[in-house]
Protein backbone atom coordinates (compact mmCIF):
# COMPACT_ATOMS: atom_id res chain seq x y z
CA UNK A 1 0.00 0.00 0.00
CA UNK A 2 1.44 3.38 -0.99
CA UNK A 3 0.32 6.56 0.73
CA UNK A 4 1.53 9.81 -0.81
CA UNK A 5 2.12 12.25 2.02
CA UNK A 6 2.94 11.70 5.66
CA UNK A 7 0.84 14.24 7.51
CA UNK A 8 -2.01 13.81 9.96
CA UNK A 9 -4.38 12.29 7.41
CA UNK A 10 -1.72 9.76 6.38
CA UNK A 11 -1.26 8.69 10.00
CA UNK A 12 -5.02 8.32 10.39
CA UNK A 13 -5.15 6.20 7.21
CA UNK A 14 -2.45 3.84 8.50
CA UNK A 15 -4.31 3.46 11.80
CA UNK A 16 -7.59 2.82 9.97
CA UNK A 17 -6.01 0.24 7.66
CA UNK A 18 -4.56 -1.47 10.73
CA UNK A 19 -7.94 -1.40 12.48
CA UNK A 20 -9.55 -3.04 9.44
CA UNK A 21 -7.03 -5.86 9.52
CA UNK A 22 -4.57 -4.83 6.80
CA UNK A 23 -1.33 -6.64 7.61
CA UNK A 24 0.60 -5.93 4.41
CA UNK A 25 3.35 -3.38 4.07
CA UNK A 26 2.44 0.31 4.03
CA UNK A 27 4.83 2.89 2.61
CA UNK A 28 4.29 6.61 3.17
CA UNK A 29 6.13 8.80 0.69
CA UNK A 30 6.81 12.48 1.34
CA UNK A 31 9.34 15.14 0.40
CA UNK A 32 11.32 14.90 3.60
CA UNK A 33 10.28 11.51 5.00
CA UNK A 34 9.11 13.03 8.28
CA UNK A 35 5.97 12.10 10.16
CA UNK A 36 3.96 13.96 12.74
CA UNK A 37 4.92 13.21 16.32
CA UNK A 38 2.48 12.08 18.96
CA UNK A 39 0.90 13.93 21.84
CA UNK A 40 2.25 12.88 25.23
CA UNK A 41 0.24 10.45 27.32
CA UNK A 42 0.17 13.06 30.09
CA UNK A 43 0.21 16.73 29.16
CA UNK A 44 2.80 18.84 30.98
CA UNK A 45 3.12 22.54 31.61
CA UNK A 46 4.78 24.65 28.90
CA UNK A 47 8.55 24.64 29.47
CA UNK A 48 11.22 27.21 28.66
CA UNK A 49 11.50 30.94 28.20
CA UNK A 50 12.03 32.21 24.68
CA UNK A 51 10.36 35.61 25.01
CA UNK A 52 12.33 37.43 27.74
CA UNK A 53 15.37 37.70 25.46
CA UNK A 54 14.14 36.73 21.97
CA UNK A 55 16.71 35.88 19.35
CA UNK A 56 17.12 38.19 16.38
CA UNK A 57 18.21 35.38 14.05
CA UNK A 58 16.78 32.03 12.96
CA UNK A 59 20.05 30.34 13.93
CA UNK A 60 19.96 31.95 17.39
CA UNK A 61 16.36 30.82 17.88
CA UNK A 62 17.29 27.29 16.83
CA UNK A 63 20.13 27.34 19.37
CA UNK A 64 17.70 28.45 22.09
CA UNK A 65 15.26 25.69 21.13
CA UNK A 66 17.94 22.99 21.16
CA UNK A 67 19.33 24.20 24.51
CA UNK A 68 15.81 24.26 25.98
CA UNK A 69 15.13 20.74 24.66
CA UNK A 70 18.34 19.56 26.36
CA UNK A 71 17.32 21.27 29.61
CA UNK A 72 13.84 19.73 29.36
CA UNK A 73 15.35 16.28 28.89
CA UNK A 74 17.60 16.78 31.92
CA UNK A 75 14.57 17.89 33.97
CA UNK A 76 12.54 14.88 32.77
CA UNK A 77 10.13 17.16 30.89
CA UNK A 78 8.81 16.01 27.51
CA UNK A 79 9.69 17.83 24.30
CA UNK A 80 6.01 18.60 23.70
CA UNK A 81 6.08 21.03 26.63
CA UNK A 82 8.89 22.96 24.94
CA UNK A 83 6.92 23.22 21.71
CA UNK A 84 3.81 24.26 23.64
CA UNK A 85 5.82 27.14 25.10
CA UNK A 86 7.18 28.06 21.67
CA UNK A 87 3.64 28.21 20.39
CA UNK A 88 2.53 30.45 23.25
CA UNK A 89 5.49 32.81 22.84
CA UNK A 90 5.54 32.64 19.03
CA UNK A 91 4.20 36.15 18.36
CA UNK A 92 7.01 37.71 20.45
CA UNK A 93 9.63 35.55 18.72
CA UNK A 94 8.28 36.38 15.26
CA UNK A 95 8.25 40.12 16.02
CA UNK A 96 11.93 39.99 17.07
CA UNK A 97 13.01 38.62 13.67
CA UNK A 98 13.76 40.89 10.70
CA UNK A 99 12.01 39.94 7.42
CA UNK A 100 15.08 38.12 5.97
CA UNK A 101 15.37 36.07 9.18
CA UNK A 102 11.66 35.29 9.08
CA UNK A 103 12.06 34.05 5.52
CA UNK A 104 15.07 31.92 6.56
CA UNK A 105 13.12 30.48 9.48
CA UNK A 106 10.20 29.50 7.25
CA UNK A 107 12.45 28.16 4.48
CA UNK A 108 14.71 26.07 6.72
CA UNK A 109 12.68 25.10 9.79
CA UNK A 110 8.98 25.15 8.99
CA UNK A 111 8.78 21.49 7.97
CA UNK A 112 10.36 20.47 11.30
CA UNK A 113 8.02 22.79 13.20
CA UNK A 114 5.02 21.29 11.44
CA UNK A 115 5.78 17.68 12.42
CA UNK A 116 6.26 18.68 16.06
CA UNK A 117 3.43 21.19 16.30
CA UNK A 118 0.67 19.29 14.48
CA UNK A 119 0.61 16.08 16.50
CA UNK A 120 -1.15 12.78 16.21
CA UNK A 121 -3.11 11.09 18.97
CA UNK A 122 -1.07 8.76 21.23
CA UNK A 123 -3.16 5.80 20.04
CA UNK A 124 -2.31 6.53 16.40
CA UNK A 125 1.37 7.05 17.26
CA UNK A 126 1.44 3.64 18.96
CA UNK A 127 0.01 1.98 15.83
CA UNK A 128 2.66 3.64 13.65
CA UNK A 129 5.43 2.73 16.10
CA UNK A 130 4.23 -0.89 16.34
CA UNK A 131 3.97 -1.28 12.58
CA UNK A 132 7.34 0.36 12.04
CA UNK A 133 8.94 -2.01 14.57
CA UNK A 134 7.34 -4.94 12.71
CA UNK A 135 8.65 -3.58 9.37
CA UNK A 136 5.11 -3.24 7.99
CA UNK A 137 5.21 0.56 7.89
CA UNK A 138 7.89 2.91 6.65
CA UNK A 139 8.04 6.58 5.91
CA UNK A 140 10.55 7.61 3.25
CA UNK A 141 11.71 10.81 1.62
CA UNK A 142 11.17 10.78 -2.13
CA UNK A 143 9.93 12.83 -5.03
CA UNK A 144 6.80 11.63 -6.80
CA UNK A 145 5.73 12.43 -10.35
CA UNK A 146 3.20 11.18 -12.88
CA UNK A 147 4.46 9.06 -15.78
CA UNK A 148 2.27 9.23 -18.84
CA UNK A 149 2.33 6.42 -21.42
CA UNK A 150 4.61 7.37 -24.35
CA UNK A 151 2.03 7.29 -27.13
CA UNK A 152 -1.08 8.16 -25.14
CA UNK A 153 -2.05 11.71 -24.45
CA UNK A 154 -3.27 12.72 -20.99
CA UNK A 155 -6.78 13.16 -22.37
CA UNK A 156 -6.77 9.67 -23.94
CA UNK A 157 -6.04 8.06 -20.59
CA UNK A 158 -8.41 10.32 -18.70
CA UNK A 159 -5.44 11.98 -17.02
CA UNK A 160 -4.53 8.70 -15.33
CA UNK A 161 -1.17 7.09 -15.70
CA UNK A 162 1.56 5.37 -13.80
CA UNK A 163 3.36 7.16 -11.03
CA UNK A 164 7.00 6.90 -10.14
CA UNK A 165 9.13 7.92 -7.22
CA UNK A 166 12.76 8.71 -6.74
CA UNK A 167 14.37 8.43 -3.28
CA UNK A 168 16.00 11.61 -2.08
CA UNK A 169 19.75 11.18 -2.02
CA UNK A 170 20.74 12.33 1.44
CA UNK A 171 17.60 11.79 3.47
CA UNK A 172 16.37 8.74 5.32
CA UNK A 173 13.28 8.58 7.44
CA UNK A 174 13.95 8.72 11.13
CA UNK A 175 10.80 8.69 13.20
CA UNK A 176 11.99 6.99 16.33
CA UNK A 177 10.96 8.75 19.52
CA UNK A 178 14.48 9.59 20.71
CA UNK A 179 15.38 11.38 17.49
CA UNK A 180 12.79 14.10 17.50
CA UNK A 181 15.16 16.79 16.30
CA UNK A 182 18.14 14.95 14.77
CA UNK A 183 20.68 17.12 12.92
CA UNK A 184 18.66 18.49 10.01
CA UNK A 185 19.72 22.08 10.53
CA UNK A 186 23.27 22.15 9.17
CA UNK A 187 22.22 24.38 6.26
CA UNK A 188 20.47 27.08 8.27
CA UNK A 189 23.44 29.43 8.01
CA UNK A 190 22.85 29.79 4.25
Tab-separated table of N, CA, C and O in Angstrom, residues 7-111:
chain	number	residue	atom	x	y	z
A	7	UNK	N	1.402	13.359	6.504
A	7	UNK	CA	0.839	14.243	7.509
A	7	UNK	C	-0.176	13.541	8.398
A	7	UNK	O	-0.211	12.311	8.510
A	8	UNK	N	-1.024	14.336	9.007
A	8	UNK	CA	-2.007	13.815	9.958
A	8	UNK	C	-2.989	12.846	9.296
A	8	UNK	O	-3.315	11.803	9.861
A	9	UNK	N	-3.439	13.162	8.097
A	9	UNK	CA	-4.377	12.286	7.407
A	9	UNK	C	-3.722	10.949	7.076
A	9	UNK	O	-4.341	9.886	7.200
A	10	UNK	N	-2.461	10.993	6.668
A	10	UNK	CA	-1.724	9.764	6.381
A	10	UNK	C	-1.656	8.874	7.618
A	10	UNK	O	-1.878	7.664	7.540
A	11	UNK	N	-1.339	9.461	8.755
A	11	UNK	CA	-1.264	8.692	10.004
A	11	UNK	C	-2.616	8.073	10.338
A	11	UNK	O	-2.695	6.900	10.727
A	12	UNK	N	-3.676	8.843	10.151
A	12	UNK	CA	-5.024	8.315	10.394
A	12	UNK	C	-5.349	7.166	9.439
A	12	UNK	O	-5.990	6.181	9.832
A	13	UNK	N	-4.900	7.269	8.188
A	13	UNK	CA	-5.151	6.200	7.206
A	13	UNK	C	-4.436	4.910	7.603
A	13	UNK	O	-5.007	3.823	7.499
A	14	UNK	N	-3.187	5.030	8.067
A	14	UNK	CA	-2.452	3.836	8.500
A	14	UNK	C	-3.168	3.186	9.678
A	14	UNK	O	-3.348	1.965	9.714
A	15	UNK	N	-3.598	3.995	10.636
A	15	UNK	CA	-4.308	3.457	11.800
A	15	UNK	C	-5.624	2.798	11.384
A	15	UNK	O	-5.988	1.734	11.903
A	16	UNK	N	-6.326	3.395	10.433
A	16	UNK	CA	-7.592	2.822	9.969
A	16	UNK	C	-7.359	1.521	9.211
A	16	UNK	O	-8.100	0.542	9.393
A	17	UNK	N	-6.339	1.485	8.360
A	17	UNK	CA	-6.013	0.242	7.660
A	17	UNK	C	-5.673	-0.860	8.664
A	17	UNK	O	-6.104	-2.003	8.517
A	18	UNK	N	-4.919	-0.504	9.690
A	18	UNK	CA	-4.559	-1.467	10.726
A	18	UNK	C	-5.808	-1.963	11.457
A	18	UNK	O	-5.969	-3.153	11.695
A	19	UNK	N	-6.704	-1.042	11.781
A	19	UNK	CA	-7.945	-1.404	12.481
A	19	UNK	C	-8.792	-2.358	11.653
A	19	UNK	O	-9.426	-3.269	12.184
A	20	UNK	N	-8.763	-2.190	10.331
A	20	UNK	CA	-9.554	-3.043	9.438
A	20	UNK	C	-8.864	-4.363	9.110
A	20	UNK	O	-9.376	-5.143	8.319
A	21	UNK	N	-7.687	-4.576	9.687
A	21	UNK	CA	-7.033	-5.858	9.518
A	21	UNK	C	-5.968	-5.936	8.441
A	21	UNK	O	-5.460	-7.009	8.147
A	22	UNK	N	-5.626	-4.808	7.826
A	22	UNK	CA	-4.572	-4.827	6.796
A	22	UNK	C	-3.240	-5.156	7.465
A	22	UNK	O	-2.817	-4.475	8.381
A	23	UNK	N	-2.596	-6.224	7.012
A	23	UNK	CA	-1.325	-6.641	7.610
A	23	UNK	C	-0.161	-6.531	6.627
A	23	UNK	O	0.965	-6.834	6.960
A	24	UNK	N	-0.460	-6.107	5.402
A	24	UNK	CA	0.596	-5.928	4.405
A	24	UNK	C	1.450	-4.707	4.708
A	24	UNK	O	1.204	-3.958	5.658
A	25	UNK	N	2.438	-4.513	3.887
A	25	UNK	CA	3.352	-3.385	4.069
A	25	UNK	C	2.697	-2.089	3.624
A	25	UNK	O	1.980	-2.048	2.614
A	26	UNK	N	2.940	-1.024	4.359
A	26	UNK	CA	2.445	0.311	4.029
A	26	UNK	C	3.663	1.223	3.929
A	26	UNK	O	4.511	1.250	4.824
A	27	UNK	N	3.730	1.965	2.840
A	27	UNK	CA	4.827	2.891	2.614
A	27	UNK	C	4.252	4.283	2.447
A	27	UNK	O	3.412	4.514	1.582
A	28	UNK	N	4.689	5.219	3.293
A	28	UNK	CA	4.291	6.612	3.168
A	28	UNK	C	5.446	7.362	2.520
A	28	UNK	O	6.591	7.271	2.963
A	29	UNK	N	5.140	8.095	1.482
A	29	UNK	CA	6.131	8.799	0.688
A	29	UNK	C	5.909	10.294	0.863
A	29	UNK	O	4.787	10.772	0.689
A	30	UNK	N	6.937	11.026	1.234
A	30	UNK	CA	6.814	12.477	1.344
A	30	UNK	C	8.140	13.127	0.989
A	30	UNK	O	9.167	12.464	0.890
A	31	UNK	N	8.122	14.431	0.808
A	31	UNK	CA	9.337	15.142	0.400
A	31	UNK	C	10.503	14.930	1.348
A	31	UNK	O	11.631	14.775	0.946
A	32	UNK	N	10.234	14.978	2.636
A	32	UNK	CA	11.322	14.901	3.604
A	32	UNK	C	11.329	13.607	4.425
A	32	UNK	O	12.233	13.370	5.202
A	33	UNK	N	10.319	12.776	4.278
A	33	UNK	CA	10.284	11.513	5.002
A	33	UNK	C	10.033	11.681	6.484
A	33	UNK	O	10.375	10.813	7.275
A	34	UNK	N	9.408	12.776	6.869
A	34	UNK	CA	9.111	13.029	8.282
A	34	UNK	C	7.659	12.684	8.547
A	34	UNK	O	6.811	12.774	7.668
A	35	UNK	N	7.356	12.333	9.781
A	35	UNK	CA	5.969	12.100	10.155
A	35	UNK	C	5.655	12.910	11.400
A	35	UNK	O	6.541	13.235	12.189
A	36	UNK	N	4.395	13.222	11.560
A	36	UNK	CA	3.964	13.964	12.742
A	36	UNK	C	4.249	13.160	13.993
A	36	UNK	O	4.132	11.937	14.010
A	37	UNK	N	4.638	13.850	15.038
A	37	UNK	CA	4.922	13.207	16.317
A	37	UNK	C	3.635	13.131	17.132
A	37	UNK	O	2.671	13.833	16.877
A	38	UNK	N	3.658	12.294	18.144
A	38	UNK	CA	2.475	12.079	18.960
A	38	UNK	C	2.372	13.038	20.137
A	38	UNK	O	3.360	13.581	20.614
A	39	UNK	N	1.144	13.218	20.586
A	39	UNK	CA	0.899	13.931	21.841
A	39	UNK	C	1.431	13.064	22.980
A	39	UNK	O	1.451	11.841	22.878
A	40	UNK	N	1.821	13.690	24.083
A	40	UNK	CA	2.252	12.877	25.230
A	40	UNK	C	1.046	12.202	25.878
A	40	UNK	O	-0.089	12.663	25.739
A	41	UNK	N	1.324	11.120	26.596
A	41	UNK	CA	0.245	10.447	27.325
A	41	UNK	C	-0.310	11.354	28.418
A	41	UNK	O	-1.505	11.374	28.677
A	42	UNK	N	0.578	12.105	29.057
A	42	UNK	CA	0.175	13.063	30.092
A	42	UNK	C	0.713	14.435	29.684
A	42	UNK	O	1.905	14.602	29.472
A	43	UNK	N	-0.182	15.386	29.580
A	43	UNK	CA	0.210	16.731	29.157
A	43	UNK	C	0.911	17.456	30.300
A	43	UNK	O	0.440	17.465	31.429
A	44	UNK	N	2.052	18.077	29.988
A	44	UNK	CA	2.798	18.837	30.978
A	44	UNK	C	2.593	20.326	30.794
A	44	UNK	O	1.957	20.781	29.849
A	45	UNK	N	3.159	21.083	31.708
A	45	UNK	CA	3.116	22.539	31.609
A	45	UNK	C	4.103	23.008	30.548
A	45	UNK	O	5.144	22.385	30.351
A	46	UNK	N	3.808	24.112	29.852
A	46	UNK	CA	4.782	24.652	28.899
A	46	UNK	C	6.134	24.876	29.590
A	46	UNK	O	6.190	25.281	30.750
A	47	UNK	N	7.211	24.602	28.876
A	47	UNK	CA	8.549	24.641	29.466
A	47	UNK	C	9.460	25.531	28.634
A	47	UNK	O	9.486	25.445	27.418
A	48	UNK	N	10.233	26.366	29.316
A	48	UNK	CA	11.223	27.214	28.658
A	48	UNK	C	10.796	28.664	28.624
A	48	UNK	O	9.644	29.002	28.869
A	49	UNK	N	11.772	29.512	28.329
A	49	UNK	CA	11.505	30.943	28.199
A	49	UNK	C	12.228	31.435	26.954
A	49	UNK	O	13.452	31.533	26.929
A	50	UNK	N	11.468	31.718	25.932
A	50	UNK	CA	12.035	32.210	24.685
A	50	UNK	C	11.766	33.695	24.489
A	50	UNK	O	12.395	34.328	23.657
A	51	UNK	N	10.828	34.254	25.243
A	51	UNK	CA	10.358	35.612	25.009
A	51	UNK	C	11.102	36.688	25.791
A	51	UNK	O	11.143	37.829	25.364
A	52	UNK	N	11.699	36.367	26.943
A	52	UNK	CA	12.330	37.429	27.741
A	52	UNK	C	13.547	38.022	27.043
A	52	UNK	O	13.846	39.199	27.202
A	53	UNK	N	14.230	37.219	26.244
A	53	UNK	CA	15.369	37.698	25.458
A	53	UNK	C	15.303	37.019	24.091
A	53	UNK	O	16.096	36.131	23.785
A	54	UNK	N	14.343	37.429	23.244
A	54	UNK	CA	14.140	36.730	21.972
A	54	UNK	C	15.330	36.894	21.028
A	54	UNK	O	15.954	37.954	20.977
A	55	UNK	N	15.612	35.857	20.312
A	55	UNK	CA	16.710	35.877	19.353
A	55	UNK	C	16.334	36.718	18.145
A	55	UNK	O	15.182	36.760	17.729
A	56	UNK	N	17.341	37.374	17.574
A	56	UNK	CA	17.122	38.190	16.377
A	56	UNK	C	17.428	37.422	15.100
A	56	UNK	O	17.247	37.952	14.006
A	57	UNK	N	17.886	36.179	15.227
A	57	UNK	CA	18.207	35.375	14.046
A	57	UNK	C	17.560	33.997	14.151
A	57	UNK	O	17.312	33.491	15.248
A	58	UNK	N	17.336	33.382	12.996
A	58	UNK	CA	16.785	32.026	12.959
A	58	UNK	C	17.761	31.049	13.610
A	58	UNK	O	17.348	30.159	14.364
A	59	UNK	N	19.040	31.227	13.347
A	59	UNK	CA	20.045	30.340	13.929
A	59	UNK	C	20.090	30.489	15.454
A	59	UNK	O	20.191	29.499	16.172
A	60	UNK	N	19.985	31.721	15.948
A	60	UNK	CA	19.955	31.950	17.394
A	60	UNK	C	18.726	31.317	18.029
A	60	UNK	O	18.810	30.715	19.107
A	61	UNK	N	17.581	31.436	17.365
A	61	UNK	CA	16.356	30.821	17.876
A	61	UNK	C	16.497	29.307	17.911
A	61	UNK	O	16.133	28.666	18.901
A	62	UNK	N	17.064	28.735	16.854
A	62	UNK	CA	17.288	27.294	16.832
A	62	UNK	C	18.190	26.877	17.987
A	62	UNK	O	17.923	25.883	18.660
A	63	UNK	N	19.241	27.641	18.239
A	63	UNK	CA	20.132	27.337	19.367
A	63	UNK	C	19.384	27.366	20.692
A	63	UNK	O	19.583	26.489	21.544
A	64	UNK	N	18.510	28.362	20.873
A	64	UNK	CA	17.702	28.446	22.094
A	64	UNK	C	16.771	27.242	22.223
A	64	UNK	O	16.598	26.679	23.309
A	65	UNK	N	16.173	26.836	21.114
A	65	UNK	CA	15.262	25.689	21.135
A	65	UNK	C	16.020	24.423	21.514
A	65	UNK	O	15.579	23.654	22.386
A	66	UNK	N	17.163	24.199	20.875
A	66	UNK	CA	17.939	22.987	21.163
A	66	UNK	C	18.431	22.970	22.609
A	66	UNK	O	18.404	21.925	23.265
A	67	UNK	N	18.875	24.123	23.121
A	67	UNK	CA	19.327	24.196	24.514
A	67	UNK	C	18.158	23.937	25.471
A	67	UNK	O	18.317	23.245	26.488
A	68	UNK	N	16.983	24.467	25.135
A	68	UNK	CA	15.813	24.255	25.977
A	68	UNK	C	15.365	22.800	25.921
A	68	UNK	O	14.958	22.230	26.943
A	69	UNK	N	15.447	22.171	24.753
A	69	UNK	CA	15.125	20.744	24.664
A	69	UNK	C	16.078	19.914	25.518
A	69	UNK	O	15.650	18.965	26.183
A	70	UNK	N	17.362	20.276	25.526
A	70	UNK	CA	18.335	19.557	26.361
A	70	UNK	C	18.011	19.757	27.833
A	70	UNK	O	18.056	18.805	28.627
A	71	UNK	N	17.677	20.993	28.219
A	71	UNK	CA	17.319	21.270	29.614
A	71	UNK	C	16.042	20.525	30.004
A	71	UNK	O	15.926	20.011	31.121
A	72	UNK	N	15.087	20.457	29.082
A	72	UNK	CA	13.841	19.731	29.359
A	72	UNK	C	14.136	18.249	29.574
A	72	UNK	O	13.606	17.634	30.502
A	73	UNK	N	14.987	17.686	28.733
A	73	UNK	CA	15.349	16.282	28.891
A	73	UNK	C	16.018	16.019	30.227
A	73	UNK	O	15.726	15.027	30.897
A	74	UNK	N	16.911	16.934	30.637
A	74	UNK	CA	17.603	16.778	31.920
A	74	UNK	C	16.632	16.902	33.094
A	74	UNK	O	16.843	16.294	34.142
A	75	UNK	N	15.571	17.702	32.908
A	75	UNK	CA	14.573	17.888	33.966
A	75	UNK	C	13.429	16.874	33.867
A	75	UNK	O	12.417	17.016	34.559
A	76	UNK	N	13.569	15.889	32.973
A	76	UNK	CA	12.541	14.876	32.772
A	76	UNK	C	11.211	15.484	32.315
A	76	UNK	O	10.140	15.044	32.728
A	77	UNK	N	11.303	16.497	31.463
A	77	UNK	CA	10.133	17.157	30.886
A	77	UNK	C	10.087	16.763	29.411
A	77	UNK	O	11.120	16.751	28.741
A	78	UNK	N	8.907	16.448	28.905
A	78	UNK	CA	8.812	16.011	27.512
A	78	UNK	C	9.019	17.174	26.539
A	78	UNK	O	8.820	18.333	26.876
A	79	UNK	N	9.422	16.819	25.325
A	79	UNK	CA	9.691	17.829	24.305
A	79	UNK	C	8.422	18.585	23.911
A	79	UNK	O	8.483	19.735	23.497
A	80	UNK	N	7.262	17.947	24.055
A	80	UNK	CA	6.010	18.599	23.695
A	80	UNK	C	5.784	19.860	24.523
A	80	UNK	O	5.248	20.853	24.023
A	81	UNK	N	6.235	19.846	25.775
A	81	UNK	CA	6.077	21.026	26.631
A	81	UNK	C	6.902	22.196	26.119
A	81	UNK	O	6.496	23.356	26.243
A	82	UNK	N	8.053	21.903	25.538
A	82	UNK	CA	8.891	22.957	24.945
A	82	UNK	C	8.174	23.558	23.736
A	82	UNK	O	8.113	24.783	23.582
A	83	UNK	N	7.612	22.708	22.890
A	83	UNK	CA	6.918	23.218	21.710
A	83	UNK	C	5.619	23.934	22.080
A	83	UNK	O	5.214	24.875	21.388
A	84	UNK	N	4.993	23.525	23.170
A	84	UNK	CA	3.812	24.256	23.641
A	84	UNK	C	4.205	25.673	24.057
A	84	UNK	O	3.495	26.637	23.772
A	85	UNK	N	5.350	25.816	24.708
A	85	UNK	CA	5.822	27.143	25.102
A	85	UNK	C	6.202	27.975	23.876
A	85	UNK	O	5.912	29.169	23.818
A	86	UNK	N	6.851	27.348	22.914
A	86	UNK	CA	7.183	28.062	21.670
A	86	UNK	C	5.923	28.604	21.009
A	86	UNK	O	5.900	29.729	20.518
A	87	UNK	N	4.896	27.786	20.995
A	87	UNK	CA	3.635	28.213	20.390
A	87	UNK	C	3.034	29.403	21.134
A	87	UNK	O	2.576	30.363	20.524
A	88	UNK	N	3.069	29.344	22.458
A	88	UNK	CA	2.526	30.450	23.254
A	88	UNK	C	3.318	31.738	23.062
A	88	UNK	O	2.753	32.833	23.030
A	89	UNK	N	4.634	31.618	22.951
A	89	UNK	CA	5.494	32.805	22.842
A	89	UNK	C	5.834	33.158	21.395
A	89	UNK	O	6.599	34.082	21.136
A	90	UNK	N	5.255	32.438	20.448
A	90	UNK	CA	5.542	32.642	19.027
A	90	UNK	C	5.401	34.064	18.526
A	90	UNK	O	6.283	34.550	17.802
A	91	UNK	N	4.328	34.777	18.877
A	91	UNK	CA	4.204	36.147	18.363
A	91	UNK	C	5.374	37.050	18.772
A	91	UNK	O	5.839	37.874	17.977
A	92	UNK	N	5.872	36.901	19.988
A	92	UNK	CA	7.014	37.707	20.451
A	92	UNK	C	8.265	37.326	19.671
A	92	UNK	O	9.054	38.184	19.251
A	93	UNK	N	8.455	36.027	19.456
A	93	UNK	CA	9.629	35.548	18.718
A	93	UNK	C	9.593	36.033	17.277
A	93	UNK	O	10.612	36.462	16.733
A	94	UNK	N	8.442	35.957	16.650
A	94	UNK	CA	8.283	36.383	15.262
A	94	UNK	C	8.560	37.876	15.131
A	94	UNK	O	9.242	38.304	14.188
A	95	UNK	N	8.052	38.669	16.068
A	95	UNK	CA	8.248	40.123	16.023
A	95	UNK	C	9.720	40.500	16.170
A	95	UNK	O	10.149	41.544	15.658
A	96	UNK	N	10.516	39.680	16.853
A	96	UNK	CA	11.932	39.985	17.068
A	96	UNK	C	12.786	39.700	15.835
A	96	UNK	O	13.939	40.125	15.768
A	97	UNK	N	12.245	38.984	14.862
A	97	UNK	CA	13.007	38.620	13.668
A	97	UNK	C	12.770	39.618	12.537
A	97	UNK	O	11.631	39.996	12.262
A	98	UNK	N	13.856	40.042	11.884
A	98	UNK	CA	13.758	40.890	10.698
A	98	UNK	C	13.186	40.054	9.546
A	98	UNK	O	13.282	38.823	9.563
A	99	UNK	N	12.597	40.698	8.538
A	99	UNK	CA	12.013	39.941	7.423
A	99	UNK	C	12.941	38.902	6.781
A	99	UNK	O	12.485	37.779	6.518
A	100	UNK	N	14.233	39.187	6.547
A	100	UNK	CA	15.079	38.124	5.969
A	100	UNK	C	15.231	36.918	6.910
A	100	UNK	O	15.296	35.770	6.450
A	101	UNK	N	15.267	37.169	8.215
A	101	UNK	CA	15.371	36.067	9.181
A	101	UNK	C	14.064	35.289	9.267
A	101	UNK	O	14.065	34.073	9.436
A	102	UNK	N	12.946	35.980	9.127
A	102	UNK	CA	11.657	35.289	9.085
A	102	UNK	C	11.602	34.358	7.883
A	102	UNK	O	11.158	33.210	7.993
A	103	UNK	N	12.054	34.866	6.739
A	103	UNK	CA	12.062	34.051	5.520
A	103	UNK	C	12.978	32.836	5.698
A	103	UNK	O	12.633	31.723	5.293
A	104	UNK	N	14.135	33.029	6.310
A	104	UNK	CA	15.069	31.922	6.556
A	104	UNK	C	14.437	30.889	7.491
A	104	UNK	O	14.537	29.694	7.270
A	105	UNK	N	13.775	31.375	8.521
A	105	UNK	CA	13.117	30.478	9.477
A	105	UNK	C	12.068	29.613	8.773
A	105	UNK	O	12.035	28.397	8.952
A	106	UNK	N	11.241	30.236	7.964
A	106	UNK	CA	10.196	29.498	7.251
A	106	UNK	C	10.823	28.533	6.249
A	106	UNK	O	10.431	27.370	6.165
A	107	UNK	N	11.823	28.989	5.515
A	107	UNK	CA	12.452	28.158	4.484
A	107	UNK	C	13.168	26.948	5.073
A	107	UNK	O	13.089	25.847	4.551
A	108	UNK	N	13.867	27.129	6.180
A	108	UNK	CA	14.714	26.069	6.717
A	108	UNK	C	14.059	25.227	7.812
A	108	UNK	O	14.404	24.063	7.971
A	109	UNK	N	13.159	25.803	8.597
A	109	UNK	CA	12.682	25.096	9.788
A	109	UNK	C	11.192	24.777	9.810
A	109	UNK	O	10.744	24.026	10.666
A	110	UNK	N	10.432	25.334	8.900
A	110	UNK	CA	8.984	25.150	8.986
A	110	UNK	C	8.575	23.686	8.956
A	110	UNK	O	7.702	23.250	9.716
A	111	UNK	N	9.171	22.900	8.078
A	111	UNK	CA	8.782	21.491	7.969
A	111	UNK	C	9.014	20.765	9.301
A	111	UNK	O	8.215	19.918	9.700
